[in-house]
Short mmCIF file of C-alpha atoms and ligand atoms in Angstrom, two decimals:
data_model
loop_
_atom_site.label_atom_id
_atom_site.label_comp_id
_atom_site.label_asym_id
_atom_site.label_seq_id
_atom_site.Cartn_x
_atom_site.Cartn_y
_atom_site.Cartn_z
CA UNK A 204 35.50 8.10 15.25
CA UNK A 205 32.36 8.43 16.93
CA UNK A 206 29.75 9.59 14.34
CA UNK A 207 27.29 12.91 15.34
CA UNK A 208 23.80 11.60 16.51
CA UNK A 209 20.94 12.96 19.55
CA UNK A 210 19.96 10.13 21.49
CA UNK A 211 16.11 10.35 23.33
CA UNK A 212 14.26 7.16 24.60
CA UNK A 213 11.18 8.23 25.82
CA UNK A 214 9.97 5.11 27.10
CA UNK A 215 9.33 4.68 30.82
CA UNK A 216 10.20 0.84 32.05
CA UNK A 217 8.70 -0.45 35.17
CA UNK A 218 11.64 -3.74 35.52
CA UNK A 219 11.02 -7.06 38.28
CA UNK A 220 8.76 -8.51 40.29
CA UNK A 221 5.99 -6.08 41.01
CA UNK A 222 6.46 -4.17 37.66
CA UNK A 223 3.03 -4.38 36.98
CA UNK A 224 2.09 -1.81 39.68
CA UNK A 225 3.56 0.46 37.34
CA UNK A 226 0.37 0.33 35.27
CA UNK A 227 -1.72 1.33 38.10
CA UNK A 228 0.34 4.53 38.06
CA UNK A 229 0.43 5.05 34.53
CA UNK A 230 -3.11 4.89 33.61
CA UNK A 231 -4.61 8.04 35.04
CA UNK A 232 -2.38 9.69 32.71
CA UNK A 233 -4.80 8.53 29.65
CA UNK A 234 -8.31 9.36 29.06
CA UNK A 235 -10.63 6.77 29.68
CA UNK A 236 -11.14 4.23 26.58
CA UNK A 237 -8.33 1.17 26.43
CA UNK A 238 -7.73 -0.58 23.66
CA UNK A 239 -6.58 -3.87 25.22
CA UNK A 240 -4.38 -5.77 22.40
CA UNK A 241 -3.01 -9.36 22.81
CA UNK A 242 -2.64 -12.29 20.64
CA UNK A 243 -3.66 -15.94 20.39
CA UNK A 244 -4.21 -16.40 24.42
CA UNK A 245 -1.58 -17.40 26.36
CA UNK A 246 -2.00 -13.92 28.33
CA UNK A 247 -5.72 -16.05 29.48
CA UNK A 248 -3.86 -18.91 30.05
CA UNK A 249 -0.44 -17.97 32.63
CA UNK A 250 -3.36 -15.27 34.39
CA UNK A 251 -1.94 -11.64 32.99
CA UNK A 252 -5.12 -11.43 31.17
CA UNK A 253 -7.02 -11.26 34.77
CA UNK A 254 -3.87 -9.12 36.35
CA UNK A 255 -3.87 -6.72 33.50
CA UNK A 256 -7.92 -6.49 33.33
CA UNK A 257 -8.26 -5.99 36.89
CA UNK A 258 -5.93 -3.01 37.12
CA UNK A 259 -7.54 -1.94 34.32
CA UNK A 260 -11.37 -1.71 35.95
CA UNK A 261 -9.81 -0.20 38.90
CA UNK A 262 -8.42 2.77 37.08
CA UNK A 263 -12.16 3.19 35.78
CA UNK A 264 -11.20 2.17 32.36
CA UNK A 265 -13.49 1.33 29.45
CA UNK A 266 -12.29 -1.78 28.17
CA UNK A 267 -12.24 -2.76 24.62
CA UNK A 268 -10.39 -5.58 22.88
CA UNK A 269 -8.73 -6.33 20.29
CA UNK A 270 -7.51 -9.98 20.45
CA UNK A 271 -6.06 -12.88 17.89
CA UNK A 272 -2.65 -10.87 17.30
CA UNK A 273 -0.54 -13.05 15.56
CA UNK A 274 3.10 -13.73 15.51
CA UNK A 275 4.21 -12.05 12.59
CA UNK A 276 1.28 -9.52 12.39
CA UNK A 277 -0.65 -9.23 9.03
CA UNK A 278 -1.55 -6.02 6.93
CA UNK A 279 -4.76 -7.51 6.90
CA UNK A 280 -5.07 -7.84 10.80
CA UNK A 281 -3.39 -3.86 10.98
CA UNK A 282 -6.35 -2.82 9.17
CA UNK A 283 -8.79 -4.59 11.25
CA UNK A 284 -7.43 -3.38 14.09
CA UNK A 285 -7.54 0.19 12.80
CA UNK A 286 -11.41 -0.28 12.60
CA UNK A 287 -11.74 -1.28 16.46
CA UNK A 288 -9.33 1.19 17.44
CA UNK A 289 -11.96 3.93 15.89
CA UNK A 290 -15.13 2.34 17.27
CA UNK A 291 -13.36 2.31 20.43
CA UNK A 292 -12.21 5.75 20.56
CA UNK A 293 -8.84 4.77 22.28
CA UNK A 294 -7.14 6.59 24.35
CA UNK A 295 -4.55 4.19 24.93
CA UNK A 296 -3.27 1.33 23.17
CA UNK A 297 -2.39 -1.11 25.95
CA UNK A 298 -0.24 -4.24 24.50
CA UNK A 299 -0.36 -7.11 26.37
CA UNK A 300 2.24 -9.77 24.16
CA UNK A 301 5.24 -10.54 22.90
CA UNK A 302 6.91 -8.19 20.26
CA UNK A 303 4.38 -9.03 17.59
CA UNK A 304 1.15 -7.37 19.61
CA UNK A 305 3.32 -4.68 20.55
CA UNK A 306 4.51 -3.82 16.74
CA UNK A 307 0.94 -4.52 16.25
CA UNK A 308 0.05 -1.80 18.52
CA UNK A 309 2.41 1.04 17.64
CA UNK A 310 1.42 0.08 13.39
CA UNK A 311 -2.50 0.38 14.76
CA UNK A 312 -1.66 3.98 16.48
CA UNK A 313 -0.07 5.59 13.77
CA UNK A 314 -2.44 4.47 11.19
CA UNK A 315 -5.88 5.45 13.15
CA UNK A 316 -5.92 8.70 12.06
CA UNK A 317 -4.27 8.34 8.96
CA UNK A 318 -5.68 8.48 5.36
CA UNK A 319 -3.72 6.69 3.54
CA UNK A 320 -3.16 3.34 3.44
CA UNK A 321 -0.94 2.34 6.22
CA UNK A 322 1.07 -0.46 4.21
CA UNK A 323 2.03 1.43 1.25
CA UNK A 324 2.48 4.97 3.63
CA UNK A 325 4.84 3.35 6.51
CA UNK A 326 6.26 -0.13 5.18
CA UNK A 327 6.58 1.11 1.60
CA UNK A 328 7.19 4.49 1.44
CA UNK A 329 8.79 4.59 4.86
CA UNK A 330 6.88 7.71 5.85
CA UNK A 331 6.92 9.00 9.18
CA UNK A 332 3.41 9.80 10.84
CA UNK A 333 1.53 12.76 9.72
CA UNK A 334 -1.31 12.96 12.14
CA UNK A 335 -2.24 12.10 15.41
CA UNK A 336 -0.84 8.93 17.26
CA UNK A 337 -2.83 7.43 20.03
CA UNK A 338 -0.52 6.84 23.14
CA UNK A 339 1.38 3.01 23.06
CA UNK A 340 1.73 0.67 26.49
CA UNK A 341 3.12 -2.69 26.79
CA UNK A 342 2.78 -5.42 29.10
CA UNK A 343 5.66 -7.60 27.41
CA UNK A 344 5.16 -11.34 28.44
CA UNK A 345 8.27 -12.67 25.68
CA UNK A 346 11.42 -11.76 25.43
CA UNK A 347 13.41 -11.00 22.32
CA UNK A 348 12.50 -8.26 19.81
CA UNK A 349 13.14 -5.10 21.99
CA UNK A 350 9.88 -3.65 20.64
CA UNK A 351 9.42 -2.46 24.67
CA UNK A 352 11.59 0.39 24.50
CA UNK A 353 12.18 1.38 20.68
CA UNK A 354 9.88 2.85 17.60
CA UNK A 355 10.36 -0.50 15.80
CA UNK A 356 7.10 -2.04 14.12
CA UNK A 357 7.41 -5.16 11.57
CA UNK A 358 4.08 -6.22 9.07
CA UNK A 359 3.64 -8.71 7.00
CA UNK A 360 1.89 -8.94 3.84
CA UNK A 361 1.47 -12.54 2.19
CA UNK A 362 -0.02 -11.15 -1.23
CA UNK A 363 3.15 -9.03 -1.66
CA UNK A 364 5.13 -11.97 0.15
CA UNK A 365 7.44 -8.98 1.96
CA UNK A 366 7.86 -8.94 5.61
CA UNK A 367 8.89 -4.73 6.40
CA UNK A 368 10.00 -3.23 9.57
CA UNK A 369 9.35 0.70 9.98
CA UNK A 370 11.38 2.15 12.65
CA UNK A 371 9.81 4.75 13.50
CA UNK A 372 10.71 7.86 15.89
CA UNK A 373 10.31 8.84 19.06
CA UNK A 374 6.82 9.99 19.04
CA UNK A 375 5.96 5.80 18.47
CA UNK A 376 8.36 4.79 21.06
CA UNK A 377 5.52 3.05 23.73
CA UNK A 378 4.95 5.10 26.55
CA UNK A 379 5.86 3.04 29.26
CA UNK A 380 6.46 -0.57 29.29
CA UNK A 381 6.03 -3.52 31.89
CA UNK A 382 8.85 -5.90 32.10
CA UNK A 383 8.18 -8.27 34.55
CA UNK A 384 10.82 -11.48 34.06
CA UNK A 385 8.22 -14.09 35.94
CA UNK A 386 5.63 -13.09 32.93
CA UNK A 387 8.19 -14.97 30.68
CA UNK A 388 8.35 -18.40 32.25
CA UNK A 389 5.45 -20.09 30.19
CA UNK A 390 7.08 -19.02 26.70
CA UNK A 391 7.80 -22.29 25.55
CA UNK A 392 11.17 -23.59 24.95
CA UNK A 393 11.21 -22.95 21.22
CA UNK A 394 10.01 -19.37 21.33
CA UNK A 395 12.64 -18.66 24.34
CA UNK A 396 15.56 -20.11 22.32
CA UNK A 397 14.13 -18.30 19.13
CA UNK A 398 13.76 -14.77 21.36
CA UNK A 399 17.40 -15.74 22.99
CA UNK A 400 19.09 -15.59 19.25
CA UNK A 401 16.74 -12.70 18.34
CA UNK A 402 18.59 -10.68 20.52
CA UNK A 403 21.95 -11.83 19.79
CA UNK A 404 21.38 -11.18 16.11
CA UNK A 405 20.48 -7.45 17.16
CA UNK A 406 23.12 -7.16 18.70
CA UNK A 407 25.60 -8.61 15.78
CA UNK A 408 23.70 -6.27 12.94
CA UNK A 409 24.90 -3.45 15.21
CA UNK A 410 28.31 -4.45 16.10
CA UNK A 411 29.56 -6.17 12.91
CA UNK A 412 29.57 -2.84 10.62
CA UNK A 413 32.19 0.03 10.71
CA UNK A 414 36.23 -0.15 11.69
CA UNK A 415 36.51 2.72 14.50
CA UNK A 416 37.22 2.49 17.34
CA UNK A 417 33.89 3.22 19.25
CA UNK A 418 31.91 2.64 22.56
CA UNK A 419 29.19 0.37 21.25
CA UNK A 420 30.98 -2.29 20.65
CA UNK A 421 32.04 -2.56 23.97
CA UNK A 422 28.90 -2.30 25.07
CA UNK A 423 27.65 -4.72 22.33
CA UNK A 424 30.38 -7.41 23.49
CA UNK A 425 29.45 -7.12 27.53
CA UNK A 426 25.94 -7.65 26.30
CA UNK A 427 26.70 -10.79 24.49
CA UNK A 428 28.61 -12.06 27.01
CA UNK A 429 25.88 -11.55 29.40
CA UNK A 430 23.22 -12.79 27.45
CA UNK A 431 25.36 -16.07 26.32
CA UNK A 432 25.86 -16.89 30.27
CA UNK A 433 22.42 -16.10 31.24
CA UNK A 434 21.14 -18.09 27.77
CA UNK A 435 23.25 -21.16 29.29
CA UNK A 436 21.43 -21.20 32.78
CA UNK A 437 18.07 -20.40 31.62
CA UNK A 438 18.37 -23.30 29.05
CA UNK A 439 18.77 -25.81 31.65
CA UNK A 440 16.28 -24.26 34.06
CA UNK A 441 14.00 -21.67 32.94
CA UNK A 442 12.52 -20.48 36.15
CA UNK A 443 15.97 -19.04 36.74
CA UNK A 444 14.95 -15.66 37.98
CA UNK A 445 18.03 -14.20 37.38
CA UNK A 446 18.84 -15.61 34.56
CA UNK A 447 15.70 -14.58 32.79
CA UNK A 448 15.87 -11.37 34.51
CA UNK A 449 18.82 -10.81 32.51
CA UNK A 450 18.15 -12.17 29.31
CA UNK A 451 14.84 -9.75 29.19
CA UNK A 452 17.55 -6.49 30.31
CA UNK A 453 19.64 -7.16 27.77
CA UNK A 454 17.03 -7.42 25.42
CA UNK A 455 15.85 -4.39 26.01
CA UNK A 456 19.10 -3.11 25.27
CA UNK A 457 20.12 -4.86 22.19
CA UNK A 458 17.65 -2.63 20.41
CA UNK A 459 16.74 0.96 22.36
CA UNK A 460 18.73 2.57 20.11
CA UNK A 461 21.67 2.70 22.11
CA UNK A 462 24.12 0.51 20.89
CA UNK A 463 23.74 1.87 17.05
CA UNK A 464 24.78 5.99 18.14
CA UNK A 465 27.63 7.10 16.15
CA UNK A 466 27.70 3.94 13.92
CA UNK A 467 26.78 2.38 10.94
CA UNK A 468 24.96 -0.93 11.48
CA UNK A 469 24.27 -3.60 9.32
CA UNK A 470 20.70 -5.48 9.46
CA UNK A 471 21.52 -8.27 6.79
CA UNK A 472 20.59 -11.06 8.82
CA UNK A 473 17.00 -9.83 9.27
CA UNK A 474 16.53 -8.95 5.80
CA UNK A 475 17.37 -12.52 5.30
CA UNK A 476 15.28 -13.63 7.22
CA UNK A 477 12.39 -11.37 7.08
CA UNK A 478 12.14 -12.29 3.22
CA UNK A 479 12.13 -16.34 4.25
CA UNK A 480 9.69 -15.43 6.96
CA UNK A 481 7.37 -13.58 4.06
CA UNK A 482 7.53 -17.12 2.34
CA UNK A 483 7.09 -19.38 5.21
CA UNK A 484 5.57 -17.28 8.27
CA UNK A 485 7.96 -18.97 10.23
CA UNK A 486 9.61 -17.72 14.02
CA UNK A 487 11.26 -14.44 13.98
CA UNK A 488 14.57 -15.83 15.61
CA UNK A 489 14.89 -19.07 14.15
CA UNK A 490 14.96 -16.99 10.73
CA UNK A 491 17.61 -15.38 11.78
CA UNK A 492 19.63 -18.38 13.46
CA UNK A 493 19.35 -20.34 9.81
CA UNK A 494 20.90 -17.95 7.53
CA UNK A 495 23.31 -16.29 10.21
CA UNK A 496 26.25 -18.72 10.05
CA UNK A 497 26.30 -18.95 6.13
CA UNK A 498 26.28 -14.73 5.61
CA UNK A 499 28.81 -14.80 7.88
CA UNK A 500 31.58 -16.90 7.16
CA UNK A 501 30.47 -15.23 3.65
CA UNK A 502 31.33 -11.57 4.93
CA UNK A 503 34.07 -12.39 7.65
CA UNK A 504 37.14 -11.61 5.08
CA UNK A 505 36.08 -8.14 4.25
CA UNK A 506 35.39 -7.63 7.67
CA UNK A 507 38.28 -9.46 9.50
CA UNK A 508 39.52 -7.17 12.09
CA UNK A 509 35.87 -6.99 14.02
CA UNK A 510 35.74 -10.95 13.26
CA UNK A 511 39.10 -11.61 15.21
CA UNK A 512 38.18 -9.24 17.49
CA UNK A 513 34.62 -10.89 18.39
CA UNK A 514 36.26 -14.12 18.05
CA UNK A 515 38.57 -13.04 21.49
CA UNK A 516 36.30 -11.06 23.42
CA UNK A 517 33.01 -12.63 22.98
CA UNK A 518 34.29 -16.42 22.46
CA UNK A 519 37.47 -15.93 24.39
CA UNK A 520 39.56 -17.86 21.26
CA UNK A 521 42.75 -18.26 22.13
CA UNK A 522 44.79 -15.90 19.60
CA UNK A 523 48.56 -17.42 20.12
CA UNK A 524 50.32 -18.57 16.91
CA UNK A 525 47.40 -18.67 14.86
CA UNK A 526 46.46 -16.45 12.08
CA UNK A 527 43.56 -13.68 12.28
CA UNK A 528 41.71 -15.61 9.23
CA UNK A 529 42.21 -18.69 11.75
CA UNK A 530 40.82 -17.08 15.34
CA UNK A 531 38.03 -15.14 13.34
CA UNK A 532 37.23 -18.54 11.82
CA UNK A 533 37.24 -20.29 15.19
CA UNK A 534 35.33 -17.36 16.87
CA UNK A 535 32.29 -18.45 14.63
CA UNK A 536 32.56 -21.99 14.84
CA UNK A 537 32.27 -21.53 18.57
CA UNK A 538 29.02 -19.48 17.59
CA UNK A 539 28.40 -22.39 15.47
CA UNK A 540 28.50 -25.13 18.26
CA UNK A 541 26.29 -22.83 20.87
CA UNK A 542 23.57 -21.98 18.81
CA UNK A 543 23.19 -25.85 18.06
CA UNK A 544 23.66 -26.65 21.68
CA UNK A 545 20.70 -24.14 22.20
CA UNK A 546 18.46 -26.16 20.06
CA UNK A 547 18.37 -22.92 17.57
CA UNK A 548 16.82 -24.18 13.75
CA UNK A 549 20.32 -24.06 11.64
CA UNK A 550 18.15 -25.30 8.04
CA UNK A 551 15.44 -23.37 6.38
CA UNK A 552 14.23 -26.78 5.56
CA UNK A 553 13.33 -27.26 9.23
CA UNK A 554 11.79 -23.88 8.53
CA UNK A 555 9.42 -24.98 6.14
CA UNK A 556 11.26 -23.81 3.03
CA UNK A 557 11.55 -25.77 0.24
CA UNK A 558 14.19 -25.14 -3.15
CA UNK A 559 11.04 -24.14 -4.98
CA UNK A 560 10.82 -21.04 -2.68
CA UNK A 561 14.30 -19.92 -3.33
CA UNK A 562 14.42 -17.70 -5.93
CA UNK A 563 11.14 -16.04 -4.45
CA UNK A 564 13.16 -15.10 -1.25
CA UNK A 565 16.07 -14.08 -3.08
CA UNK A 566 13.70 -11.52 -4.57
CA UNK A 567 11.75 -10.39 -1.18
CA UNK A 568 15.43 -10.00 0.56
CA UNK A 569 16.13 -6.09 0.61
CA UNK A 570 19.60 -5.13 0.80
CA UNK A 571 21.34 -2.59 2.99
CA UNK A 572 24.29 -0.92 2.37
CA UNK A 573 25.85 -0.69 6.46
CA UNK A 574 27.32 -4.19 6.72
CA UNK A 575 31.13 -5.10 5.21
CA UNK A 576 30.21 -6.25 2.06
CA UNK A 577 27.18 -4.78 0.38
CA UNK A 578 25.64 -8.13 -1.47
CA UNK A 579 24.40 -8.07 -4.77
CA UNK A 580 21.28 -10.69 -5.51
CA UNK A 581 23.87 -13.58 -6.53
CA UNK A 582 25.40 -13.64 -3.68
CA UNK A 583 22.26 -13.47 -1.67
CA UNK A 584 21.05 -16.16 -3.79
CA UNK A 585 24.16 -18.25 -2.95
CA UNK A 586 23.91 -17.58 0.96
CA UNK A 587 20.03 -18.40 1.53
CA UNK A 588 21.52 -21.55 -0.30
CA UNK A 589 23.96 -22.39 2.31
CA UNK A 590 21.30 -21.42 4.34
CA UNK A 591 18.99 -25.00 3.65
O1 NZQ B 613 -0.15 -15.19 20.70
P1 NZQ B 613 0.03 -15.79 22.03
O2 NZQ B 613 -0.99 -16.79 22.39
O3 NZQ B 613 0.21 -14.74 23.12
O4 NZQ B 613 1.41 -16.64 22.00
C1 NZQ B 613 2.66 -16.08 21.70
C2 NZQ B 613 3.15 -16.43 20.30
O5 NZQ B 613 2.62 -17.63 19.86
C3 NZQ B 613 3.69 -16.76 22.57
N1 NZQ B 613 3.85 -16.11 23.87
C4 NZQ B 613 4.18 -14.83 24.12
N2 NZQ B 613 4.29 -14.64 25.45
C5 NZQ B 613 4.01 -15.82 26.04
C6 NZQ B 613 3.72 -16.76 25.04
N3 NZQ B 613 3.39 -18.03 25.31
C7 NZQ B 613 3.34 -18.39 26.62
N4 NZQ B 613 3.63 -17.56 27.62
C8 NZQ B 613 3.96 -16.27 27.38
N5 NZQ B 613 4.29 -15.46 28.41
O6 NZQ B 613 4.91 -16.64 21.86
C9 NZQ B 613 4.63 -16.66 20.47
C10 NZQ B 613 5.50 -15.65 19.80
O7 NZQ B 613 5.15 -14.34 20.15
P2 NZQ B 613 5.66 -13.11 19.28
O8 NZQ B 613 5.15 -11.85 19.88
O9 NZQ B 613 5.38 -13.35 17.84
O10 NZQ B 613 7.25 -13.21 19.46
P3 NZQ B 613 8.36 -12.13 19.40
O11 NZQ B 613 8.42 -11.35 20.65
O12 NZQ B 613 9.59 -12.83 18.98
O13 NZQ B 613 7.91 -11.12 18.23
C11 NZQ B 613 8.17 -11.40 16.89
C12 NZQ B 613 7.76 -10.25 15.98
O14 NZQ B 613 8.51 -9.05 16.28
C13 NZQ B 613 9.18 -8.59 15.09
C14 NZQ B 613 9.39 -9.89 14.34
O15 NZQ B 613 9.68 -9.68 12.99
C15 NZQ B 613 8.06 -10.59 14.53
O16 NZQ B 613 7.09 -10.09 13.66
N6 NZQ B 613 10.37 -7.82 15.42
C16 NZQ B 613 10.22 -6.58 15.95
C17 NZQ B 613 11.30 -5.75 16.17
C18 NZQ B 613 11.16 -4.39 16.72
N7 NZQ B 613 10.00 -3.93 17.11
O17 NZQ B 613 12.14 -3.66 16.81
C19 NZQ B 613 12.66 -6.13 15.81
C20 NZQ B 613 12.83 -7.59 15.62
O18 NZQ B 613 13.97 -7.79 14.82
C21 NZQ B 613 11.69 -8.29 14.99
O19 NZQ B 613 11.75 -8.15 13.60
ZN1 ZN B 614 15.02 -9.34 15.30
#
């Protein structure tokens, strides 16, 4: 039975081609100062740097930046960008990246006019924002984490070695975001395949939790079908506009909130892979592909029905004669076989992680209680295993 929930997304999406005009319109709204926020510079290399600074002198904007974002975003670079948020005054935040300057962006806006320390506050204590919040925008240029249109914000702190994810209300949510589909086509291949399964896995933590019968996971399955198609084409040319076009939509949807209403959820997989990411800094996605398949084949008895189920209408297994354990079981080995034929990382070794790191990621892995079997640290311990 559908659960009780209220459902707002406040952000505005300007979607396509010419989705950047949208900027133009929304910037009167703010006062003047921008704080323009990007990452290592690709957005100087494809040209959005010049689009986005142009439309920004035209509105009569006073620019300031805040550059060298980087994937993964630091505690150390949050509180650095606190600092040139404040000597800038901002008025807006303006991201211009992929999901890690636009995290970046909503964990700098709730944390300028904060007094406490923003890492023990929001990725700790898991407070919500106390005090004012300068106004988010993104520009998103890579597809993936679905940071456009939700209050999600992920930090990482080495000294700790943890890797936390706030999701935080509405009030976060960015303003408005700019999807434009072309702004994608430079993400190289590795960070497309990466964003590709990054979205798949959102939609999995979401779908694979709960027995009722409910709309989301018919909306969940329609998404991965989509987004497996699309994957396909884009893969073999990836100046497929509608291909990409897709993938980016569905992104978007995999994680606005929508598809978790009246359910419980899971979110294994990225705890996973958030605490091997805390050890090794390595790419969101490819976090997530590595441990996937071992968790699970590890959870699919106690949660067979949804297994078989996924198995038919997302892999389109052929049910007749066979057992469910036998069609769930076939449902992920076609998983299996796609994410390798994606070129997805399936070992934490190609991750960077060695044995010695083990029992340190066993400990950073925080455990949630939404999925069909609620792990205890052995079993974690045993799956990041499987998981080399
Ligand atoms: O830094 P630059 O030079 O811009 O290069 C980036 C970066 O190296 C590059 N890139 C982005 N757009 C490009 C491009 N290169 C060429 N052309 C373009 N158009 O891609 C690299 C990766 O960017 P990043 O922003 O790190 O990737 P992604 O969007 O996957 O974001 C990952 C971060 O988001 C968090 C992850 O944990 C990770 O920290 N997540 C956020 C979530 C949320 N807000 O709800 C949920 C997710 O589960 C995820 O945890
Ligand atoms: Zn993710």
């Amino acid at each position: 039975m559908l659960g009780n929930f209220t459902f707002c997304n406040p952000t505005k999406l300007y979607f396509g081609k010419d989705a950047l005009n949208g900027l133009a319109e929304e910037l009167p709204k703010y006062g003047k100062n921008v704080l323009l926020v990007y990452g290592g510079g690709s957005i100087k290399k494809n040209g959005i740097y010049d689009k986005v600074v142009k439309i920004l002198k035209e509105s009569g904007k006073e620019i300031y930046e805040d550059s060298g974002v980087m994937p993964n975003p630091t505690v150390d670079k949050l509180k650095e960008g606190v600092e040139r948020a404040k000597k800038a005054n901002a008025d807006l935040i303006l991201a211009v990246g992929g999901g890690s300057v636009c995290d970046y962006a909503k964990a700098v806006s709730v944390s300028v006019n904060c007094k406490d320390d923003p890492w023990d506050k929001y990725f700790i204590r898991f407070e919500e924002p106390n005090c004012k919040i300068i106004p988010v925008g993104c520009v998103l240029t890579m597809v993936g984490t679905g940071s456009e249109m939700n209050g999600g914000s992920v930090i990482t702190n080495h000294a700790q070695k943890l890797k936390i994810g706030h999701v935080f209300g509405e009030n976060v949510f960015p303003r408005f975001s700019i999807l434009d589909p072309e702004f994608t086509y430079t993400v190289p291949k590795y960070q497309m395949v990466s964003g590709i399964y990054d979205v798949m896995s959102h939609i999995l933590e979401q779908y694979f939790s709960g027995t009722d019968d409910n709309t989301s996971d018919y909306i969940a399955e329609g998404l991965l079908r989509s987004l497996i198609h699309s994957a396909n084409v884009a893969i073999d040319n990836p100046t497929d506009y509608e291909a990409r076009s897709n993938i980016m939509w569905t992104a978007t949807w995999a994680l606005n909130t929508l598809i978790a209403k009246g359910k419980t959820t899971d979110w294994m997989v990225h705890m996973l892979g958030q605490a091997v990411a805390a050890h090794t800094d390595a790419t969101h996605g490819m976090t997530l592909a590595s441990v996937s398949m071992p968790y699970y084949r590890y959870i699919m008895p106690y949660g067979l029905d949804k297994f078989y189920r996924y198995a038919i209408n997302v892999w389109d297994i052929d049910a007749k004669g066979k057992t469910k354990e036998q069609v769930a079981s076939e449902g992920l080995d076609a998983m299996e076989k796609w994410m390798k034929k994606i070129g997805l990382v399936m070992s934490l070794f190609d991750l960077g992680a060695t044995m010695d790191m083990l029992s340190g990621i066993v400990e950073s892995t925080l455990i949630m209680g939404g999925g069909y079997k609620v792990l205890d640290k052995s079993e974690i311990r045993e799956i990041l295993r499987n998981s080399y």
